Amino acid sequence: MKIAVAGTGYVGLVTGVCLAEHGHSVTCVDIDENKVALMKAGVSPIYEPGLEELMVKNMERLNFTTDYKDAYKDADIIFIAVGTPEKQDGSANLSYVYEVAEQIARSVEKDCVVVVKSTVPIGTNDKIEDLIKSNLANNVNVYVASNPEFLSQGTAVRDTLHASRIVIGVEDEIAGEVLKEVYKNFDCPIVVTNRKSAEMIKYASNDFLALKISFINEIANLCEIIGANIEDVALGMGYDERIGNRFLNAGIGYGGSCFPKDTKALHWLANFHDYELKTVKAAIDVNESQKLKLIKKSRKYFDSLKGLNVAVLGLTFKPGTDDLREAPSLVNIPLMLEDGANVKAWDPVGIENFKKLYPHGITYCYSIEDTLRDADVCFIFTEWDEVKNFDISKYGELMRRPIVLDGRNCYDLISAKKANIIYDSIGRETINNLEISFVYD
Ligand code: NAD
């Protein structure tokens, strides 16, 4: 089957490469010439474990181009995997998706199936179908199917090759049969439903996970107040199969390209239909304030961060990705700078992207030791393995005032109790081995 994929971001490129791995011939289209040049040279423009290797391995079945007309004109299937970012009002910006739909309408010269992989509000597939049909340049049949994506950044290749499920939303048999053929070698349940239900499955799944995270974060906040330990609480809860142990790690909130925008978009859509999704609204509100939890904690130790050396460990929204979208670092670092702090930041893969946003005013470090040296306080925003495996006793040796504010609970409290530091994490007792009074200045 001849497949084209519009958009070579985290979803599009991973989809294209994994379909090539399954023997399909795939042309990946992007408007970004730099990205296309990199991919043609066998270089992945995004950091995603295993992606570049798989791309290089399947190069003979992969094409990369900016020429959408050429890619779409005789494709059997065209996947739309462009971004659907958040608009100011919280609704989804569908301009990229609609632009691709129009490009497809102007290009296709034979019958084909257009598959919407981008996360789009309920009802968007219908609009895409109308848009394509009303702009067709040639007399062909175009069938539109919804096929939402559930991969996680950092494990995207594994999540795609070993998907938990494939959801297909169709209004006609032809599109359903074509998609089943595409996925015939994938060993997972396939849920076939109508397009609106498929669109809703994606939002409901993401919003449920966001809700689970915000729920455990609120319980963690209460644990801190009443003296319970969130890790033990989560462990005890997680053994219950009805609850499960995933997404129960308390922290400074979710970020990334999906949960923040997908919660807001569904909430917006419900409001538009005069319905308030109260649980989703609560998840959003809790997450907004949770992102500032460490800054608030820092006020226990300092009136202000002015003139202090602040070490930041982790810039990306989670480990395993170079993606900064909605990362807690993006909210917190500007506040530190505004306060007059001297910020030193470390991240194993996120520095180059962060530098594009903040080329000046931050000292970027390439080792954890350099970041911590002479620091007055350390903020941990991302639970990279490098941080989790870093010897906790070194904070006391390297920092001027070893106050460690850990937003991801990277260390166990037994180790923290042996270290010469103040260790303040999420939903757990604060360890103060320095025996100093709190507010310094
Ligand atoms: P992204 O921003 O990483 O990539 C989008 C790509 O589309 C960019 O490379 C951009 O240049 C390209 N593009 C824009 N207009 C184009 C056009 N007309 N033709 C061809 N290419 C074009 O986005 P992403 O993170 O891969 O997300 C894509 C969609 O998948 C979104 O709707 C998102 O919500 C959804 N999704 C994302 C994830 C994730 O973890 N990132 C997971 C599941 C679903």
CSV table of C-alpha atoms and ligand atoms in Angstrom, one decimal:
chain,number,residue,atom,x,y,z
A,1,MET,CA,0.0,0.0,0.0
A,2,LYS,CA,1.2,3.5,-0.8
A,3,ILE,CA,1.0,5.6,2.3
A,4,ALA,CA,1.6,9.4,2.8
A,5,VAL,CA,1.9,11.0,6.2
A,6,ALA,CA,1.4,14.8,6.6
A,7,GLY,CA,3.6,16.1,9.4
A,8,THR,CA,6.8,14.6,10.7
A,9,GLY,CA,6.6,15.5,14.4
A,10,TYR,CA,6.5,13.1,17.3
A,11,VAL,CA,3.4,11.4,15.9
A,12,GLY,CA,3.8,11.7,12.2
A,13,LEU,CA,7.5,10.6,11.9
A,14,VAL,CA,7.0,7.7,14.4
A,15,THR,CA,3.9,6.5,12.5
A,16,GLY,CA,5.7,6.7,9.2
A,17,VAL,CA,8.7,4.9,10.4
A,18,CYS,CA,6.8,2.2,12.1
A,19,LEU,CA,4.5,1.6,9.1
A,20,ALA,CA,7.7,1.3,7.0
A,21,GLU,CA,9.0,-1.2,9.5
A,22,HIS,CA,5.8,-3.2,8.8
A,23,GLY,CA,6.6,-3.3,5.1
A,24,HIS,CA,4.6,-0.3,3.8
A,25,SER,CA,6.1,2.3,1.4
A,26,VAL,CA,5.7,5.6,3.2
A,27,THR,CA,6.2,9.2,2.0
A,28,CYS,CA,6.5,11.6,4.9
A,29,VAL,CA,5.6,15.2,4.1
A,30,ASP,CA,6.5,18.3,6.1
A,31,ILE,CA,6.5,22.0,5.4
A,32,ASP,CA,9.8,22.4,7.3
A,33,GLU,CA,12.6,22.2,4.7
A,34,ASN,CA,15.3,21.8,7.4
A,35,LYS,CA,13.5,18.8,8.9
A,36,VAL,CA,13.1,17.2,5.5
A,37,ALA,CA,16.8,17.7,4.7
A,38,LEU,CA,17.8,16.1,8.0
A,39,MET,CA,15.5,13.1,7.5
A,40,LYS,CA,16.7,12.6,4.0
A,41,ALA,CA,20.2,12.4,5.5
A,42,GLY,CA,19.0,9.7,7.9
A,43,VAL,CA,18.9,12.1,10.9
A,44,SER,CA,15.8,12.3,13.1
A,45,PRO,CA,14.8,15.9,13.8
A,46,ILE,CA,13.3,14.9,17.1
A,47,TYR,CA,14.8,13.1,20.1
A,48,GLU,CA,12.9,9.8,20.5
A,49,PRO,CA,14.7,6.7,21.7
A,50,GLY,CA,15.1,4.1,18.9
A,51,LEU,CA,13.5,6.3,16.2
A,52,GLU,CA,16.6,7.2,14.2
A,53,GLU,CA,17.9,3.6,14.2
A,54,LEU,CA,14.5,2.3,12.9
A,55,MET,CA,14.3,5.2,10.4
A,56,VAL,CA,17.8,4.3,9.0
A,57,LYS,CA,17.0,0.6,8.9
A,58,ASN,CA,13.8,1.3,6.8
A,59,MET,CA,15.3,4.0,4.5
A,60,GLU,CA,14.5,2.0,1.3
A,61,ARG,CA,10.7,2.2,2.1
A,62,LEU,CA,10.8,5.8,3.3
A,63,ASN,CA,10.7,9.0,1.4
A,64,PHE,CA,10.8,12.6,2.8
A,65,THR,CA,9.5,15.6,0.9
A,66,THR,CA,8.0,19.0,1.1
A,67,ASP,CA,6.2,18.4,-2.2
A,68,TYR,CA,2.7,17.4,-0.9
A,69,LYS,CA,1.1,17.3,-4.3
A,70,ASP,CA,3.5,14.6,-5.4
A,71,ALA,CA,3.1,12.7,-2.2
A,72,TYR,CA,-0.7,12.8,-2.1
A,73,LYS,CA,-1.7,12.4,-5.8
A,74,ASP,CA,-1.5,8.6,-6.0
A,75,ALA,CA,-1.4,7.6,-2.3
A,76,ASP,CA,-3.8,4.9,-1.2
A,77,ILE,CA,-3.9,6.3,2.3
A,78,ILE,CA,-3.0,9.8,3.7
A,79,PHE,CA,-2.4,10.1,7.4
A,80,ILE,CA,-2.9,13.6,8.9
A,81,ALA,CA,-0.5,14.0,11.8
A,82,VAL,CA,0.0,17.8,12.1
A,83,GLY,CA,-0.3,19.7,15.3
A,84,THR,CA,-3.5,20.9,16.9
A,85,PRO,CA,-2.2,23.4,19.5
A,86,GLU,CA,-4.2,25.3,22.0
A,87,LYS,CA,-5.7,28.6,21.1
A,88,GLN,CA,-5.9,31.5,23.6
A,89,ASP,CA,-9.4,30.5,24.6
A,90,GLY,CA,-8.4,26.9,25.3
A,91,SER,CA,-10.0,25.5,22.1
A,92,ALA,CA,-8.0,23.5,19.6
A,93,ASN,CA,-6.4,25.3,16.7
A,94,LEU,CA,-7.4,23.3,13.7
A,95,SER,CA,-5.9,25.5,11.0
A,96,TYR,CA,-3.0,23.1,10.3
A,97,VAL,CA,-5.4,20.1,9.9
A,98,TYR,CA,-7.7,22.1,7.6
A,99,GLU,CA,-4.8,23.3,5.6
A,100,VAL,CA,-3.7,19.7,5.0
A,101,ALA,CA,-7.3,18.7,4.1
A,102,GLU,CA,-7.4,21.4,1.4
A,103,GLN,CA,-4.0,20.4,0.1
A,104,ILE,CA,-5.2,16.8,-0.1
A,105,ALA,CA,-8.4,17.9,-2.0
A,106,ARG,CA,-6.3,19.8,-4.5
A,107,SER,CA,-3.8,16.9,-5.0
A,108,VAL,CA,-5.5,13.5,-5.1
A,109,GLU,CA,-5.9,11.9,-8.5
A,110,LYS,CA,-7.3,8.6,-7.4
A,111,ASP,CA,-9.6,7.2,-4.7
A,112,CYS,CA,-8.0,7.2,-1.2
A,113,VAL,CA,-8.6,7.1,2.5
A,114,VAL,CA,-7.7,10.1,4.6
A,115,VAL,CA,-6.9,9.1,8.2
A,116,VAL,CA,-7.0,11.7,10.9
A,117,LYS,CA,-4.3,10.9,13.5
A,118,SER,CA,-4.1,14.4,15.0
A,119,THR,CA,-6.1,14.8,18.1
A,120,VAL,CA,-9.2,16.7,17.0
A,121,PRO,CA,-12.4,17.8,18.7
A,122,ILE,CA,-15.4,15.7,18.3
A,123,GLY,CA,-17.1,16.4,15.0
A,124,THR,CA,-13.9,17.6,13.2
A,125,ASN,CA,-13.6,14.5,11.0
A,126,ASP,CA,-17.0,15.4,9.6
A,127,LYS,CA,-15.8,18.9,8.8
A,128,ILE,CA,-12.6,17.5,7.2
A,129,GLU,CA,-14.7,15.3,5.0
A,130,ASP,CA,-16.9,18.2,3.9
A,131,LEU,CA,-13.8,20.4,3.3
A,132,ILE,CA,-12.2,17.8,1.1
A,133,LYS,CA,-15.3,17.0,-0.8
A,134,SER,CA,-16.1,20.6,-1.6
A,135,ASN,CA,-12.6,21.4,-2.8
A,136,LEU,CA,-11.7,18.2,-4.8
A,137,ALA,CA,-9.9,19.1,-8.0
A,138,ASN,CA,-10.5,15.7,-9.6
A,139,ASN,CA,-13.4,13.3,-9.8
A,140,VAL,CA,-12.4,10.8,-7.1
A,141,ASN,CA,-13.8,9.3,-3.9
A,142,VAL,CA,-12.2,10.3,-0.6
A,143,TYR,CA,-13.1,8.4,2.6
A,144,VAL,CA,-12.3,10.0,5.9
A,145,ALA,CA,-11.4,7.9,9.0
A,146,SER,CA,-10.5,8.8,12.5
A,147,ASN,CA,-7.5,6.9,14.0
A,148,PRO,CA,-6.3,8.7,17.1
A,149,GLU,CA,-2.8,8.2,18.4
A,150,PHE,CA,-2.0,7.1,22.0
A,151,LEU,CA,1.8,7.0,22.0
A,152,SER,CA,3.8,8.6,24.8
A,153,GLN,CA,6.9,10.7,24.0
A,154,GLY,CA,10.0,8.9,25.3
A,155,THR,CA,8.5,5.5,24.4
A,156,ALA,CA,6.8,6.4,21.2
A,157,VAL,CA,8.4,3.7,19.0
A,158,ARG,CA,7.6,0.9,21.4
A,159,ASP,CA,4.1,2.3,22.0
A,160,THR,CA,3.4,2.3,18.3
A,161,LEU,CA,5.0,-1.1,17.4
A,162,HIS,CA,3.3,-2.7,20.5
A,163,ALA,CA,0.2,-0.5,20.8
A,164,SER,CA,-2.2,-1.2,23.6
A,165,ARG,CA,-5.1,-0.8,21.1
A,166,ILE,CA,-5.8,0.7,17.7
A,167,VAL,CA,-9.0,2.8,17.5
A,168,ILE,CA,-10.6,3.2,14.1
A,169,GLY,CA,-13.6,5.5,13.6
A,170,VAL,CA,-15.4,5.2,10.3
A,171,GLU,CA,-18.7,5.9,8.7
A,172,ASP,CA,-18.3,3.5,5.8
A,173,GLU,CA,-17.0,0.0,5.3
A,174,ILE,CA,-14.3,0.8,2.7
A,175,ALA,CA,-12.3,3.0,5.1
A,176,GLY,CA,-12.6,0.4,7.9
A,177,GLU,CA,-11.4,-2.4,5.6
A,178,VAL,CA,-8.4,-0.4,4.3
A,179,LEU,CA,-7.3,0.5,7.8
A,180,LYS,CA,-7.6,-3.0,9.1
A,181,GLU,CA,-5.4,-4.0,6.2
A,182,VAL,CA,-2.8,-1.4,7.2
A,183,TYR,CA,-2.7,-2.7,10.7
A,184,LYS,CA,-3.1,-6.4,10.0
A,185,ASN,CA,0.4,-7.2,11.4
A,186,PHE,CA,-0.1,-5.3,14.6
A,187,ASP,CA,-0.8,-7.6,17.5
A,188,CYS,CA,-3.3,-5.7,19.6
A,189,PRO,CA,-7.1,-5.2,20.0
A,190,ILE,CA,-8.7,-3.1,17.3
A,191,VAL,CA,-11.7,-1.0,18.3
A,192,VAL,CA,-13.9,-0.1,15.3
A,193,THR,CA,-16.5,2.5,16.0
A,194,ASN,CA,-18.0,5.6,14.4
A,195,ARG,CA,-15.8,8.7,13.9
A,196,LYS,CA,-17.2,10.8,16.8
A,197,SER,CA,-16.8,8.0,19.3
A,198,ALA,CA,-13.2,7.5,18.1
A,199,GLU,CA,-12.5,11.2,18.5
A,200,MET,CA,-14.0,11.1,22.0
A,201,ILE,CA,-12.0,8.0,23.0
A,202,LYS,CA,-8.8,10.0,22.5
A,203,TYR,CA,-9.9,13.0,24.6
A,204,ALA,CA,-11.5,10.8,27.3
A,205,SER,CA,-8.3,8.7,27.6
A,206,ASN,CA,-6.0,11.7,27.9
A,207,ASP,CA,-8.3,13.6,30.2
A,208,PHE,CA,-8.7,10.6,32.5
A,209,LEU,CA,-5.0,10.2,32.8
A,210,ALA,CA,-4.6,14.0,33.6
A,211,LEU,CA,-7.3,13.6,36.2
A,212,LYS,CA,-5.5,10.7,37.8
A,213,ILE,CA,-2.3,12.7,38.0
A,214,SER,CA,-4.1,15.8,39.5
A,215,PHE,CA,-5.9,13.5,41.9
A,216,ILE,CA,-2.7,12.0,43.3
A,217,ASN,CA,-1.1,15.4,43.4
A,218,GLU,CA,-3.9,16.7,45.6
A,219,ILE,CA,-3.7,13.7,47.8
A,220,ALA,CA,0.1,14.4,48.0
A,221,ASN,CA,-0.5,18.0,49.1
A,222,LEU,CA,-2.8,16.8,51.8
A,223,CYS,CA,-0.3,14.1,52.9
A,224,GLU,CA,2.3,16.9,53.4
A,225,ILE,CA,-0.1,18.8,55.6
A,226,ILE,CA,-1.2,15.8,57.8
A,227,GLY,CA,2.1,13.9,57.8
A,228,ALA,CA,1.3,10.9,55.6
A,229,ASN,CA,3.7,9.6,52.9
A,230,ILE,CA,2.3,9.8,49.3
A,231,GLU,CA,4.6,7.0,48.0
A,232,ASP,CA,3.2,4.5,50.5
A,233,VAL,CA,-0.3,5.7,49.8
A,234,ALA,CA,0.2,5.3,46.1
A,235,LEU,CA,1.7,1.9,46.6
A,236,GLY,CA,-1.2,0.8,48.7
A,237,MET,CA,-3.7,2.1,46.2
A,238,GLY,CA,-1.9,0.8,43.1
A,239,TYR,CA,-2.2,-2.9,44.2
A,240,ASP,CA,-5.9,-2.5,43.7
A,241,GLU,CA,-6.4,-3.7,40.1
A,242,ARG,CA,-9.4,-1.4,39.8
A,243,ILE,CA,-7.0,1.5,40.3
A,244,GLY,CA,-3.7,0.2,38.9
A,245,ASN,CA,-0.3,1.6,39.8
A,246,ARG,CA,0.4,3.8,36.8
A,247,PHE,CA,0.1,7.6,36.8
A,248,LEU,CA,0.1,7.6,40.6
A,249,ASN,CA,3.5,9.3,40.9
A,250,ALA,CA,2.9,12.6,42.7
A,251,GLY,CA,4.9,15.6,41.4
A,252,ILE,CA,4.8,19.1,40.1
A,253,GLY,CA,2.1,18.4,37.6
A,254,TYR,CA,1.8,17.2,34.0
A,255,GLY,CA,3.1,19.1,31.0
A,256,GLY,CA,3.8,18.1,27.4
A,257,SER,CA,2.0,18.5,24.1
A,258,CYS,CA,-1.1,16.6,25.0
A,259,PHE,CA,-2.6,16.6,28.5
A,260,PRO,CA,-2.7,20.4,29.0
A,261,LYS,CA,-4.2,21.2,25.6
A,262,ASP,CA,-6.5,18.1,25.5
A,263,THR,CA,-8.0,18.8,28.9
A,264,LYS,CA,-8.7,22.4,28.0
A,265,ALA,CA,-10.0,21.6,24.5
A,266,LEU,CA,-12.6,19.1,25.8
A,267,HIS,CA,-13.6,21.4,28.6
A,268,TRP,CA,-14.0,24.2,26.0
A,269,LEU,CA,-16.1,21.9,23.8
A,270,ALA,CA,-18.4,20.9,26.6
A,271,ASN,CA,-18.9,24.5,27.6
A,272,PHE,CA,-19.7,25.3,24.0
A,273,HIS,CA,-22.5,22.8,24.3
A,274,ASP,CA,-23.6,24.4,27.6
A,275,TYR,CA,-22.2,21.5,29.7
A,276,GLU,CA,-19.6,21.9,32.3
A,277,LEU,CA,-17.1,19.1,32.7
A,278,LYS,CA,-16.4,19.6,36.4
A,279,THR,CA,-13.9,16.8,36.9
A,280,VAL,CA,-11.8,17.9,33.9
A,281,LYS,CA,-11.9,21.5,35.1
A,282,ALA,CA,-10.6,20.4,38.5
A,283,ALA,CA,-7.7,18.5,36.8
A,284,ILE,CA,-6.7,21.6,35.0
A,285,ASP,CA,-6.9,23.9,38.0
A,286,VAL,CA,-5.0,21.5,40.3
A,287,ASN,CA,-2.3,21.2,37.6
A,288,GLU,CA,-1.9,24.9,37.2
A,289,SER,CA,-1.2,25.5,40.9
A,290,GLN,CA,0.9,22.3,41.2
A,291,LYS,CA,3.4,23.6,38.7
A,292,LEU,CA,4.2,26.4,41.1
A,293,LYS,CA,4.6,24.1,44.1
A,294,LEU,CA,8.4,24.3,44.3
A,295,ILE,CA,8.5,28.0,44.0
A,296,LYS,CA,6.0,28.2,46.9
A,297,LYS,CA,8.2,25.8,48.9
A,298,SER,CA,11.2,27.9,48.3
A,299,ARG,CA,9.5,30.7,50.2
A,300,LYS,CA,9.9,28.6,53.4
A,301,TYR,CA,13.6,29.1,53.0
A,302,PHE,CA,14.1,32.4,51.3
A,303,ASP,CA,12.0,35.6,51.2
A,304,SER,CA,13.1,36.0,47.6
A,305,LEU,CA,15.6,34.4,45.3
A,306,LYS,CA,17.3,37.7,44.5
A,307,GLY,CA,21.1,37.3,44.2
A,308,LEU,CA,20.9,33.6,45.0
A,309,ASN,CA,22.5,30.9,42.9
A,310,VAL,CA,19.7,28.6,41.8
A,311,ALA,CA,20.4,25.2,40.3
A,312,VAL,CA,17.8,23.7,38.0
A,313,LEU,CA,17.9,20.0,37.1
A,314,GLY,CA,15.6,19.1,34.2
A,315,LEU,CA,14.0,21.3,31.6
A,316,THR,CA,11.9,19.0,29.5
A,317,PHE,CA,8.3,18.1,30.6
A,318,LYS,CA,9.4,14.5,31.2
A,319,PRO,CA,12.4,12.3,30.8
A,320,GLY,CA,13.1,10.6,27.4
A,321,THR,CA,12.2,13.6,25.3
A,322,ASP,CA,13.6,17.0,24.2
A,323,ASP,CA,10.1,18.5,24.1
A,324,LEU,CA,9.6,21.5,26.3
A,325,ARG,CA,5.9,22.1,25.6
A,326,GLU,CA,4.1,23.1,28.8
A,327,ALA,CA,7.1,22.0,30.9
A,328,PRO,CA,7.1,23.2,34.5
A,329,SER,CA,10.6,24.7,33.8
A,330,LEU,CA,8.9,27.2,31.4
A,331,VAL,CA,6.7,28.6,34.2
A,332,ASN,CA,9.3,28.5,37.0
A,333,ILE,CA,12.5,29.7,35.4
A,334,PRO,CA,11.0,33.1,34.3
A,335,LEU,CA,9.8,33.6,37.9
A,336,MET,CA,13.3,32.9,39.2
A,337,LEU,CA,14.8,35.3,36.7
A,338,GLU,CA,12.2,38.0,37.5
A,339,ASP,CA,13.1,37.6,41.2
A,340,GLY,CA,16.8,38.3,40.3
A,341,ALA,CA,18.2,34.7,40.8
A,342,ASN,CA,21.4,33.5,39.0
A,343,VAL,CA,20.0,30.5,37.3
A,344,LYS,CA,22.2,27.5,36.2
A,345,ALA,CA,20.3,24.8,34.3
A,346,TRP,CA,21.1,21.2,33.3
A,347,ASP,CA,19.2,18.8,31.1
A,348,PRO,CA,20.6,15.9,29.1
A,349,VAL,CA,18.7,16.7,25.8
A,350,GLY,CA,16.6,19.8,26.4
A,351,ILE,CA,19.2,22.5,26.6
A,352,GLU,CA,19.3,23.3,22.9
A,353,ASN,CA,15.6,23.8,22.7
A,354,PHE,CA,15.6,25.9,25.9
A,355,LYS,CA,18.4,28.0,24.6
A,356,LYS,CA,16.2,29.0,21.6
A,357,LEU,CA,13.7,30.5,24.0
A,358,TYR,CA,16.2,31.8,26.6
A,359,PRO,CA,19.5,32.5,24.8
A,360,HIS,CA,20.7,34.9,27.5
A,361,GLY,CA,20.3,35.1,31.3
A,362,ILE,CA,20.8,31.5,32.1
A,363,THR,CA,24.0,29.6,32.5
A,364,TYR,CA,23.6,26.2,30.8
A,365,CYS,CA,25.6,23.4,32.3
A,366,TYR,CA,26.6,20.0,30.9
A,367,SER,CA,27.0,18.2,34.1
A,368,ILE,CA,25.0,18.0,37.3
A,369,GLU,CA,28.1,18.7,39.4
A,370,ASP,CA,28.7,22.0,37.5
A,371,THR,CA,25.1,23.0,38.0
A,372,LEU,CA,25.2,22.4,41.8
A,373,ARG,CA,28.5,23.9,42.5
A,374,ASP,CA,28.0,26.9,45.0
A,375,ALA,CA,24.2,26.8,44.5
A,376,ASP,CA,22.0,28.1,47.3
A,377,VAL,CA,19.0,26.0,46.3
A,378,CYS,CA,18.3,23.3,43.8
A,379,PHE,CA,15.0,22.7,41.9
A,380,ILE,CA,14.4,19.3,40.4
A,381,PHE,CA,11.8,19.5,37.6
A,382,THR,CA,12.4,16.3,35.6
A,383,GLU,CA,13.1,12.8,36.8
A,384,TRP,CA,15.9,12.0,34.4
A,385,ASP,CA,17.8,8.7,35.3
A,386,GLU,CA,21.0,10.8,35.6
A,387,VAL,CA,19.3,12.7,38.5
A,388,LYS,CA,17.9,9.6,40.1
A,389,ASN,CA,21.3,7.9,40.0
A,390,PHE,CA,23.2,10.9,41.2
A,391,ASP,CA,24.6,10.4,44.7
A,392,ILE,CA,22.5,12.4,47.0
A,393,SER,CA,25.3,13.0,49.4
A,394,LYS,CA,27.0,15.1,46.7
A,395,TYR,CA,24.4,17.9,47.0
A,396,GLY,CA,25.8,18.6,50.5
A,397,GLU,CA,29.4,18.6,49.2
A,398,LEU,CA,28.8,20.8,46.1
A,399,MET,CA,26.2,23.3,47.1
A,400,ARG,CA,26.8,26.4,49.2
A,401,ARG,CA,23.4,26.0,51.0
A,402,PRO,CA,22.3,22.4,50.2
A,403,ILE,CA,18.5,22.9,50.0
A,404,VAL,CA,17.0,20.5,47.5
A,405,LEU,CA,13.5,21.0,46.3
A,406,ASP,CA,12.5,17.8,44.4
A,407,GLY,CA,9.4,18.1,42.3
A,408,ARG,CA,9.7,14.5,41.1
A,409,ASN,CA,10.5,12.5,44.3
A,410,CYS,CA,13.8,11.3,42.7
A,411,TYR,CA,15.3,10.1,46.0
A,412,ASP,CA,14.1,7.8,48.8
A,413,LEU,CA,13.8,9.4,52.2
A,414,ILE,CA,16.2,6.8,53.8
A,415,SER,CA,19.1,8.1,51.6
A,416,ALA,CA,18.0,11.7,52.1
A,417,LYS,CA,18.1,11.3,55.9
A,418,LYS,CA,21.8,10.3,55.6
A,419,ALA,CA,22.7,13.3,53.5
A,420,ASN,CA,23.8,16.6,54.8
A,421,ILE,CA,21.0,18.5,53.2
A,422,ILE,CA,17.5,19.9,53.5
A,423,TYR,CA,15.4,17.7,51.2
A,424,ASP,CA,11.8,18.9,50.5
A,425,SER,CA,9.8,16.8,48.1
A,426,ILE,CA,6.2,16.2,47.1
A,427,GLY,CA,3.8,14.6,49.6
A,428,ARG,CA,6.5,13.4,52.0
A,429,GLU,CA,8.1,14.6,55.2
A,430,THR,CA,10.7,17.3,54.8
A,431,ILE,CA,14.2,16.2,55.8
A,432,ASN,CA,16.2,18.9,57.5
A,433,ASN,CA,19.6,17.7,58.4
A,434,LEU,CA,21.1,21.2,58.5
A,435,GLU,CA,19.4,22.2,61.7
A,436,ILE,CA,19.0,25.8,60.4
A,437,SER,CA,16.1,28.0,60.9
A,438,PHE,CA,13.9,28.3,57.8
A,439,VAL,CA,13.8,31.8,56.1
A,440,TYR,CA,17.5,32.7,55.7
A,441,ASP,CA,17.5,36.4,54.9
B,1,NAD,P1,4.5,18.3,16.2
B,1,NAD,O1,4.3,19.8,16.5
B,1,NAD,O2,5.7,17.6,16.8
B,1,NAD,O3,4.6,18.1,14.6
B,1,NAD,C1,3.8,18.6,13.7
B,1,NAD,C2,4.5,18.7,12.3
B,1,NAD,O4,3.6,19.0,11.3
B,1,NAD,C3,5.6,19.7,12.3
B,1,NAD,O5,6.8,19.1,11.9
B,1,NAD,C4,5.1,20.7,11.3
B,1,NAD,O6,6.2,21.4,10.5
B,1,NAD,C5,4.3,19.9,10.4
B,1,NAD,N1,3.3,20.5,9.5
B,1,NAD,C6,2.5,21.7,9.8
B,1,NAD,N2,1.7,21.9,8.7
B,1,NAD,C7,2.0,21.0,7.8
B,1,NAD,C8,1.5,20.8,6.5
B,1,NAD,N3,0.5,21.5,5.9
B,1,NAD,N4,1.9,19.7,5.8
B,1,NAD,C9,2.9,18.9,6.3
B,1,NAD,N5,3.4,19.1,7.6
B,1,NAD,C10,3.0,20.1,8.3
B,1,NAD,O7,3.2,17.6,16.6
B,1,NAD,P2,3.0,16.2,17.4
B,1,NAD,O8,3.4,16.3,18.8
B,1,NAD,O9,3.5,15.1,16.5
B,1,NAD,O10,1.4,16.1,17.4
B,1,NAD,C11,0.6,15.9,16.2
B,1,NAD,C12,-0.8,15.6,16.6
B,1,NAD,O11,-0.8,14.3,17.3
B,1,NAD,C13,-1.4,16.6,17.6
B,1,NAD,O12,-2.8,16.7,17.3
B,1,NAD,C14,-1.3,16.0,18.9
B,1,NAD,O13,-2.2,16.4,19.8
B,1,NAD,C15,-1.4,14.5,18.6
B,1,NAD,N6,-0.7,13.6,19.5
B,1,NAD,C16,0.5,13.9,20.0
B,1,NAD,C17,1.2,13.0,20.8
B,1,NAD,C18,2.5,13.3,21.4
B,1,NAD,O14,2.9,12.7,22.3
B,1,NAD,N7,3.2,14.3,20.8
B,1,NAD,C19,0.5,11.8,21.2
B,1,NAD,C20,-0.7,11.5,20.7
B,1,NAD,C21,-1.4,12.4,19.8
